Structure formats: structure tokens, C-alpha cells
XYZ file of N, CA and C in Angstrom:
447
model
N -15.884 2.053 -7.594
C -14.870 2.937 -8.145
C -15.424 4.362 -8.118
N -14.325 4.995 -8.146
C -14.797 6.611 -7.827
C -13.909 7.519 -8.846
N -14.319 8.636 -8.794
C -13.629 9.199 -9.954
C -13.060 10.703 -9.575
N -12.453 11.126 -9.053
C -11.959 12.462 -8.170
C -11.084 13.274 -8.681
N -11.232 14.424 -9.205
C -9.735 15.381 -9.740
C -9.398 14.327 -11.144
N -10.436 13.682 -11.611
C -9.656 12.502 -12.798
C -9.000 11.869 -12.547
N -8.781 11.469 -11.228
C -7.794 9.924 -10.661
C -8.977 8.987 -10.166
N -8.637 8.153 -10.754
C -9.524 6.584 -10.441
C -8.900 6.673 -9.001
N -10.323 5.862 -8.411
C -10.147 5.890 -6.362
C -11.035 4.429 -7.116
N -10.163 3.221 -6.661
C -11.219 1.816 -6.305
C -10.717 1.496 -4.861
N -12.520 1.469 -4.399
C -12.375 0.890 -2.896
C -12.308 -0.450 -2.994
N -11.183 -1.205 -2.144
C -10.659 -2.397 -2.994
C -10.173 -3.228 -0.810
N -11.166 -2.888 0.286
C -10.554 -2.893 1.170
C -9.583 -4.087 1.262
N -10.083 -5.528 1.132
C -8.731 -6.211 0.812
C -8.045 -6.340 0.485
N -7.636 -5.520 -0.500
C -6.477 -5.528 -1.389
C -5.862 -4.567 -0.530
N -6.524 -3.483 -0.124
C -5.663 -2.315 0.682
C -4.996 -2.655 1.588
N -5.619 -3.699 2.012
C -4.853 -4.568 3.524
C -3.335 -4.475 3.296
N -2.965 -5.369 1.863
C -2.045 -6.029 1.059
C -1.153 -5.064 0.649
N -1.488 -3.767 -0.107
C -0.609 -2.967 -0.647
C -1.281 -1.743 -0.792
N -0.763 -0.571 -1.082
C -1.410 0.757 -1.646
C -1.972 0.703 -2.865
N -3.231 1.313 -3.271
C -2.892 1.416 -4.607
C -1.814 2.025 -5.468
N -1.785 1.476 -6.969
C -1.046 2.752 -7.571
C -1.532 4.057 -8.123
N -0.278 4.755 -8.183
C -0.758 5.791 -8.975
C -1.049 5.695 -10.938
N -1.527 7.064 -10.977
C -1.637 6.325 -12.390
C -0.392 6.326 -13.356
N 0.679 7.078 -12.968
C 1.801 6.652 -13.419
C 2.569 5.016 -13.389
N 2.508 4.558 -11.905
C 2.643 3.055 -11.435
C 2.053 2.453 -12.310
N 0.928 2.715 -12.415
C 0.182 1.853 -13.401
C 0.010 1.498 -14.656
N 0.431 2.526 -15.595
C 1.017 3.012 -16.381
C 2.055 2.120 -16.983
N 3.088 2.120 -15.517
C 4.046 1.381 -15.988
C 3.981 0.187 -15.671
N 3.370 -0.461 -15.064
C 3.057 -1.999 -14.830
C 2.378 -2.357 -15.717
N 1.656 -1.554 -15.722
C 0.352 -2.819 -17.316
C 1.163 -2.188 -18.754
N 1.919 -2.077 -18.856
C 2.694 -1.955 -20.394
C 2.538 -3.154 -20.884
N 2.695 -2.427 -22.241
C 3.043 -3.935 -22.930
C 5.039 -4.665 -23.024
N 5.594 -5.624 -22.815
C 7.050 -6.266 -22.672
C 7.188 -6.586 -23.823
N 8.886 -6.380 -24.154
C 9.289 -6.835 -25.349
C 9.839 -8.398 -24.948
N 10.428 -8.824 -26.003
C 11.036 -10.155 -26.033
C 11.394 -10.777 -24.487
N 12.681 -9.636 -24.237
C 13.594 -9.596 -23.516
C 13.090 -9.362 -21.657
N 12.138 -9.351 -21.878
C 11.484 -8.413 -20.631
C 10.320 -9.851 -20.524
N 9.675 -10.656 -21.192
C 8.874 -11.526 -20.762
C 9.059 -12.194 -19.811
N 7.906 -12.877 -19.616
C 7.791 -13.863 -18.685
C 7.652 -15.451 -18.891
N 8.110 -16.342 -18.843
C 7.890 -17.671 -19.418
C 7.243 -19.010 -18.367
N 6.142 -19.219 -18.918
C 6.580 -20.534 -17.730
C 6.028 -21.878 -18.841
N 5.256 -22.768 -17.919
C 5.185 -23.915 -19.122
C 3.384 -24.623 -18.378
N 3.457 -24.998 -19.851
C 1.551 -25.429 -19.826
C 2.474 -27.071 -19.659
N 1.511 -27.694 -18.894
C 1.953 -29.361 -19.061
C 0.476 -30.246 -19.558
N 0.430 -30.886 -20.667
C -0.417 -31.500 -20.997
C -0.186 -33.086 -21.367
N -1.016 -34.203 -20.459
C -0.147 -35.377 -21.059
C -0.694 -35.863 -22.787
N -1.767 -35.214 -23.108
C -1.858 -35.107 -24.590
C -1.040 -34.483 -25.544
N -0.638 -33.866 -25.313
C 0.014 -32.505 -26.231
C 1.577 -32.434 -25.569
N 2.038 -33.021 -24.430
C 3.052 -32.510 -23.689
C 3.389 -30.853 -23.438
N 4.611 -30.785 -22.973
C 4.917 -29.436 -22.322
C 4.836 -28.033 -23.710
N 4.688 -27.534 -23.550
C 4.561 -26.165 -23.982
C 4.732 -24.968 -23.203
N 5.900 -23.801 -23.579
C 6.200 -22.677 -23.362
C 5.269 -21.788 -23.670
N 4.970 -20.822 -22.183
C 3.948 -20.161 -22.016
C 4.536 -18.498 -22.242
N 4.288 -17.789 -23.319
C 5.183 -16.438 -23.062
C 4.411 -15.647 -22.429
N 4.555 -14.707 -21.769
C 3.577 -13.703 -21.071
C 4.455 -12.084 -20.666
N 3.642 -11.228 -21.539
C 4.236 -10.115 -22.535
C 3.504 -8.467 -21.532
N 2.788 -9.013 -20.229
C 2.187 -8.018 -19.804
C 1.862 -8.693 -18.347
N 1.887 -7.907 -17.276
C 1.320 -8.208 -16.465
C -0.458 -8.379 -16.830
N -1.602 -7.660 -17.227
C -2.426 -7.815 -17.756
C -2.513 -9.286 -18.589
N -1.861 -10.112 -19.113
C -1.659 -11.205 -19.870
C -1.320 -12.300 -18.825
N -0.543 -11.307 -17.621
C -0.364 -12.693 -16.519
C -1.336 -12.608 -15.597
N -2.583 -12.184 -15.555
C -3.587 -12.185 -14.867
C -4.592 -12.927 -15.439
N -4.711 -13.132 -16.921
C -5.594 -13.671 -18.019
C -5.102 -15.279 -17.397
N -4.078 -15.188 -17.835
C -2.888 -16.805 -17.372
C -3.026 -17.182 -16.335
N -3.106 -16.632 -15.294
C -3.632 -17.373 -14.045
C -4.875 -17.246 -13.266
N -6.123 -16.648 -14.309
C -6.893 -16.630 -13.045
C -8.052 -16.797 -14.072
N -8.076 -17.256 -15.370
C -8.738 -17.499 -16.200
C -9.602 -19.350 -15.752
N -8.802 -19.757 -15.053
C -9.339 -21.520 -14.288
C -9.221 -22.295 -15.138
N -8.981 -21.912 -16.519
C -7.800 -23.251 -17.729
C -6.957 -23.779 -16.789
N -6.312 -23.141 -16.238
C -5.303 -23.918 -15.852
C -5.584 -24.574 -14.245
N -5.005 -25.784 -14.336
C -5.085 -26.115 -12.997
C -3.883 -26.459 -12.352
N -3.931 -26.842 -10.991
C -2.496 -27.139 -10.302
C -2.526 -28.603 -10.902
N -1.711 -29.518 -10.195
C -1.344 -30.734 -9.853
C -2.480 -31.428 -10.027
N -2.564 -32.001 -10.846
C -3.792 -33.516 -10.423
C -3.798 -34.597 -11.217
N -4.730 -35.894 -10.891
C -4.598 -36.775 -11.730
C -5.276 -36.948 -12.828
N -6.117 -35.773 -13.417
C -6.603 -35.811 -14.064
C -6.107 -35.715 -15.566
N -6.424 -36.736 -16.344
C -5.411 -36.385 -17.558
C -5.666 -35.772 -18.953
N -7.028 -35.035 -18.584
C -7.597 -34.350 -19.683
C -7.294 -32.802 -19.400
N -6.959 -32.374 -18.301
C -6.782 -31.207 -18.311
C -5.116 -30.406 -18.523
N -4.794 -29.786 -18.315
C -3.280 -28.843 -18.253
C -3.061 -28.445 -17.085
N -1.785 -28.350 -16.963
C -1.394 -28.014 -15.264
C -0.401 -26.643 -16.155
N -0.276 -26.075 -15.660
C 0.308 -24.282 -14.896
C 1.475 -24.913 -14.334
N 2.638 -24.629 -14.997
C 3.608 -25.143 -14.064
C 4.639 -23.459 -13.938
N 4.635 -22.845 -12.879
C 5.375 -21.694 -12.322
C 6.007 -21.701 -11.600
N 7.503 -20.921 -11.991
C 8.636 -20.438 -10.920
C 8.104 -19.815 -10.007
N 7.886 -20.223 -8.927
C 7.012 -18.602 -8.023
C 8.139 -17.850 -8.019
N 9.438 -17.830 -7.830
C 10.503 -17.408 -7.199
C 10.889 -16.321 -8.334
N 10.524 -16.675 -9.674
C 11.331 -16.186 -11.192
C 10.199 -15.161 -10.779
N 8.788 -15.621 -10.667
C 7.612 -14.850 -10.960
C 7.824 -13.531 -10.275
N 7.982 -13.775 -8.907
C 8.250 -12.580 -7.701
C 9.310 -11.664 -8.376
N 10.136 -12.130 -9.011
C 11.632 -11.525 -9.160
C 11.294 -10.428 -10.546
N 10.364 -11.130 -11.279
C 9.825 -10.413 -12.597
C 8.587 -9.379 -12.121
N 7.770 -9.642 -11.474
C 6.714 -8.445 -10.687
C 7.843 -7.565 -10.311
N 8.423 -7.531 -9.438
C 9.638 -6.544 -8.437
C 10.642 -5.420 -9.850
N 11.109 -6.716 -10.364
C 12.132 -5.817 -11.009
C 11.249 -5.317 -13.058
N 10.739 -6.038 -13.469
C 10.335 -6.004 -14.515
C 8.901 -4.909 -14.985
N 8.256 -5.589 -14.144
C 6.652 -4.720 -14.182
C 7.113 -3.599 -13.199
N 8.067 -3.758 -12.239
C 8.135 -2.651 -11.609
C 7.140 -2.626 -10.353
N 6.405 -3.686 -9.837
C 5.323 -3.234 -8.558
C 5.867 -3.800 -7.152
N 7.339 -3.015 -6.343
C 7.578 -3.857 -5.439
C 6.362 -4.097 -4.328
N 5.202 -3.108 -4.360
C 4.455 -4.006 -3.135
C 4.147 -5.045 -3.443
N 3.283 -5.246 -4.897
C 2.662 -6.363 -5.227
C 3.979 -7.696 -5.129
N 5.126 -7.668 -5.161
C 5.918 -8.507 -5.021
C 5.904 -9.099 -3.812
N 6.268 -7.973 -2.920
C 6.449 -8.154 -1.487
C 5.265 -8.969 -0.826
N 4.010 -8.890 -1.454
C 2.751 -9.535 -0.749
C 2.812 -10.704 -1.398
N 3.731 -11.122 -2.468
C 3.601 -12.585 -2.784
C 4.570 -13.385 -2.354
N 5.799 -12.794 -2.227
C 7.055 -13.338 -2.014
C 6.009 -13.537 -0.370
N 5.792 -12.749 0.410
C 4.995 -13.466 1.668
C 4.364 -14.360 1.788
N 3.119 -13.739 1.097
C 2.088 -15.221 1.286
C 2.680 -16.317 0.801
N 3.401 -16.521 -0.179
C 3.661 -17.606 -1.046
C 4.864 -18.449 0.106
N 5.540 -18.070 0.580
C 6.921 -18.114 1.860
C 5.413 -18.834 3.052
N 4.211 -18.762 3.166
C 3.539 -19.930 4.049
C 3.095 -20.837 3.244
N 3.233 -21.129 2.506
C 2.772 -22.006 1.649
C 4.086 -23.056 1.783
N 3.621 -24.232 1.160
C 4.799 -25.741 0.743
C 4.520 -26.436 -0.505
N 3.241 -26.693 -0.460
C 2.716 -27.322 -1.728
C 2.485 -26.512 -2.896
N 2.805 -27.005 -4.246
C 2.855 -26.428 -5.392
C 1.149 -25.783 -5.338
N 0.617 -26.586 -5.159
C -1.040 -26.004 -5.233
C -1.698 -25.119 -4.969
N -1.132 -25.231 -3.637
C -1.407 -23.935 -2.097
C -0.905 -22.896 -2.762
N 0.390 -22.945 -3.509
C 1.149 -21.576 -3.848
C 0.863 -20.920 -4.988
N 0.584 -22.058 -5.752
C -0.721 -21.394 -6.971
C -1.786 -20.700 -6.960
N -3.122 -21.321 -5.822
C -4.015 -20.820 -5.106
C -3.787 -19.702 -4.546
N -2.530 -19.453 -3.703
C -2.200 -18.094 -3.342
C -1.896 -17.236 -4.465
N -0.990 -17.514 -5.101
C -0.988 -16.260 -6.516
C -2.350 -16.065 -7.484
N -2.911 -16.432 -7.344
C -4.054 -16.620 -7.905
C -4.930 -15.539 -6.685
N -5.091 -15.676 -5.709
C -5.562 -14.633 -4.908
C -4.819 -13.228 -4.708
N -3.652 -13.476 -4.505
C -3.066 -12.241 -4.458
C -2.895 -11.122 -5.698
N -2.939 -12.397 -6.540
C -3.022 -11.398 -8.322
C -4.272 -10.875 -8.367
N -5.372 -11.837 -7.795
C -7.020 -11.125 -8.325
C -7.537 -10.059 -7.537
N -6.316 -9.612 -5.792
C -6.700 -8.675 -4.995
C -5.491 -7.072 -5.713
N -4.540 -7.773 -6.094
C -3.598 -6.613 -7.307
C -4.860 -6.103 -8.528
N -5.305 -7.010 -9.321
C -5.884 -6.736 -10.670
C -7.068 -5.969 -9.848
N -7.517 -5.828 -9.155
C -8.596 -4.868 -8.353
C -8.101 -3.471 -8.303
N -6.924 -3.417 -7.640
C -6.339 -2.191 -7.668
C -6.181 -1.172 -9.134
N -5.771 -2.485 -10.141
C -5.545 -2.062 -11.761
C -6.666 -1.725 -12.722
N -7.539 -2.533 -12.043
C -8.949 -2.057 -12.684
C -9.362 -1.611 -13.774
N -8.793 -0.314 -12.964
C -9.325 1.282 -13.427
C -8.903 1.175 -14.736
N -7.544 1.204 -14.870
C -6.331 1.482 -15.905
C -6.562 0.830 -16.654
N -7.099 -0.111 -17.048
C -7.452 -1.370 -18.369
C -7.627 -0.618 -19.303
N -7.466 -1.148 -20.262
C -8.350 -0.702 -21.710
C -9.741 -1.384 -21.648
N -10.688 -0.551 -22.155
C -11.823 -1.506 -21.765
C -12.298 -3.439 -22.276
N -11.527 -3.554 -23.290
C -11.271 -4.938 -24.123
C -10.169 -5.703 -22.914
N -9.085 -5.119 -21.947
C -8.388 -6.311 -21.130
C -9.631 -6.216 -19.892
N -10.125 -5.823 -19.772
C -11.192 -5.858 -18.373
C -11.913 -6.835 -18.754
N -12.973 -6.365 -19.863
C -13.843 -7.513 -20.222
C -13.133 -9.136 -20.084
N -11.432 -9.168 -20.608
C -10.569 -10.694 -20.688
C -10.628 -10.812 -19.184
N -10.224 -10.418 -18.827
C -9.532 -10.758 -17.449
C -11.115 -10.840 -16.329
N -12.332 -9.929 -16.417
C -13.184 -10.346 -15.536
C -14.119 -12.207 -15.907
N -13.550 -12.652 -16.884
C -13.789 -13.939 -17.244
C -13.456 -14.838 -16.214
């Protein structure tokens, strides 16, 4: 990371591949915090505990949520929790909600080669951790420390 005229510069070349960075206004407005109405929902599946509603109130909160490795895709394992996500709701809430149409556009892609629930998890899970590179900068220093976990 670099620091120029007081604008954060992260050299982030894969991610650059993917999208521009933002500015710090963009950014600004993507890592806000969401009210009620503006969340994101999906659902934890546990065969101990059963299903549970997942709220997610920040893009920053949906980076914690998926890339934290609590959660896993599909398996037979019955001690753990599966991540169960709309990719389709997800894309539609990045684009119009957080406001980041590149970061949309690079998922609604990658995710469009994908078939299996897993694969498409695995992909958002990469494409979010080459976005949260770009965001970095902008954290408060307490969501960096969460999210580099």
C-alpha cells in the first residue's frame, strides 16, 4: 500500500485484472454500515441446531461471512454448518445496494462458469478476498484485524 496526495494506492495486481479500484468516495459508500431494509440475508444450515437466518448489515460483515472458513459448502459432514447463498440475490445486492457495479459484474461472471453450489461458493469467496484487497485501505482498523482472520 502506498499513500499519495492522502489517497490510499494498494497494489492489488489481481484484483486489478478484475476491476478498478475505488475511489475513496466508492468506498465510502460501499463499506457503510445498512439499515434493516437494505440487508442482506442468507441462511446457516446446521443438522444440530437446524437452519438459521444469517443478517448481513455491511459489505465488510459479508466478507467476515464468507471468508472467515466457519462456513463450509455442501458436505457430509455433520458437525459442521453449510453457507447456504442466493448467488443471484447476492450479485443483485453488491450492484444495486452497496453500490459496486464492477465488483458485481466480476461475480455475476465468474460465478455464470461455475454449476456446482461449491465451485460458486469457492468463487465468491475468491472474488470477495481479491475486492476486500482493493478495500483494505478504508477499514477501520478493528474490521481489518476481523476480516484478515
Amino acid at each position: 500500500m502506498d499513500d499519495r496526495n492522502g489517497e490510499h494506492i494498494v497494489e492489488a495486481p489481481e484484483a486489478d485484472r478484475l476491476f478498478a479500484p475505488p475511489t475513496p468516495e466508492e468506498a465510502a459508500h460501499a463499506l457503510r454500515d445498512l439499515g434493516w431494509n437494505e440487508r442482506f440475508v442468507c441462511t446457516r444450515m446446521a443438522s444440530a441446531r437446524g437452519n438459521t437466518e444469517t443478517y448481513v448489515y455491511s459489505l465488510a460483515q459479508a466478507a467476515v461471512l464468507f471468508l472467515d472458513g466457519s462456513s463450509s459448502g455442501l458436505s457430509m459432514n455433520a458437525s459442521s454448518s453449510t453457507l447456504w447463498v442466493d448467488f443471484d440475490a447476492f450479485v443483485r445486492w453488491v450492484r444495486t445496494v452497496i453500490g459496486d457495479g464492477a465488483f458485481a459484474d466480476a461475480l455475476e461472471e465468474k460465478l455464470a462458469e461455475r454449476e456446482a453450489y461449491n465451485d460458486k461458493l469457492e468463487t465468491l469467496r475468491q472474488v470477495m478476498s481479491l475486492r476486500m484487497a482493493h478495500y483494505a485501505p478504508y477499514f477501520p482498523e478493528d474490521d481489518r484485524e476481523e476480516i484478515d482472520r
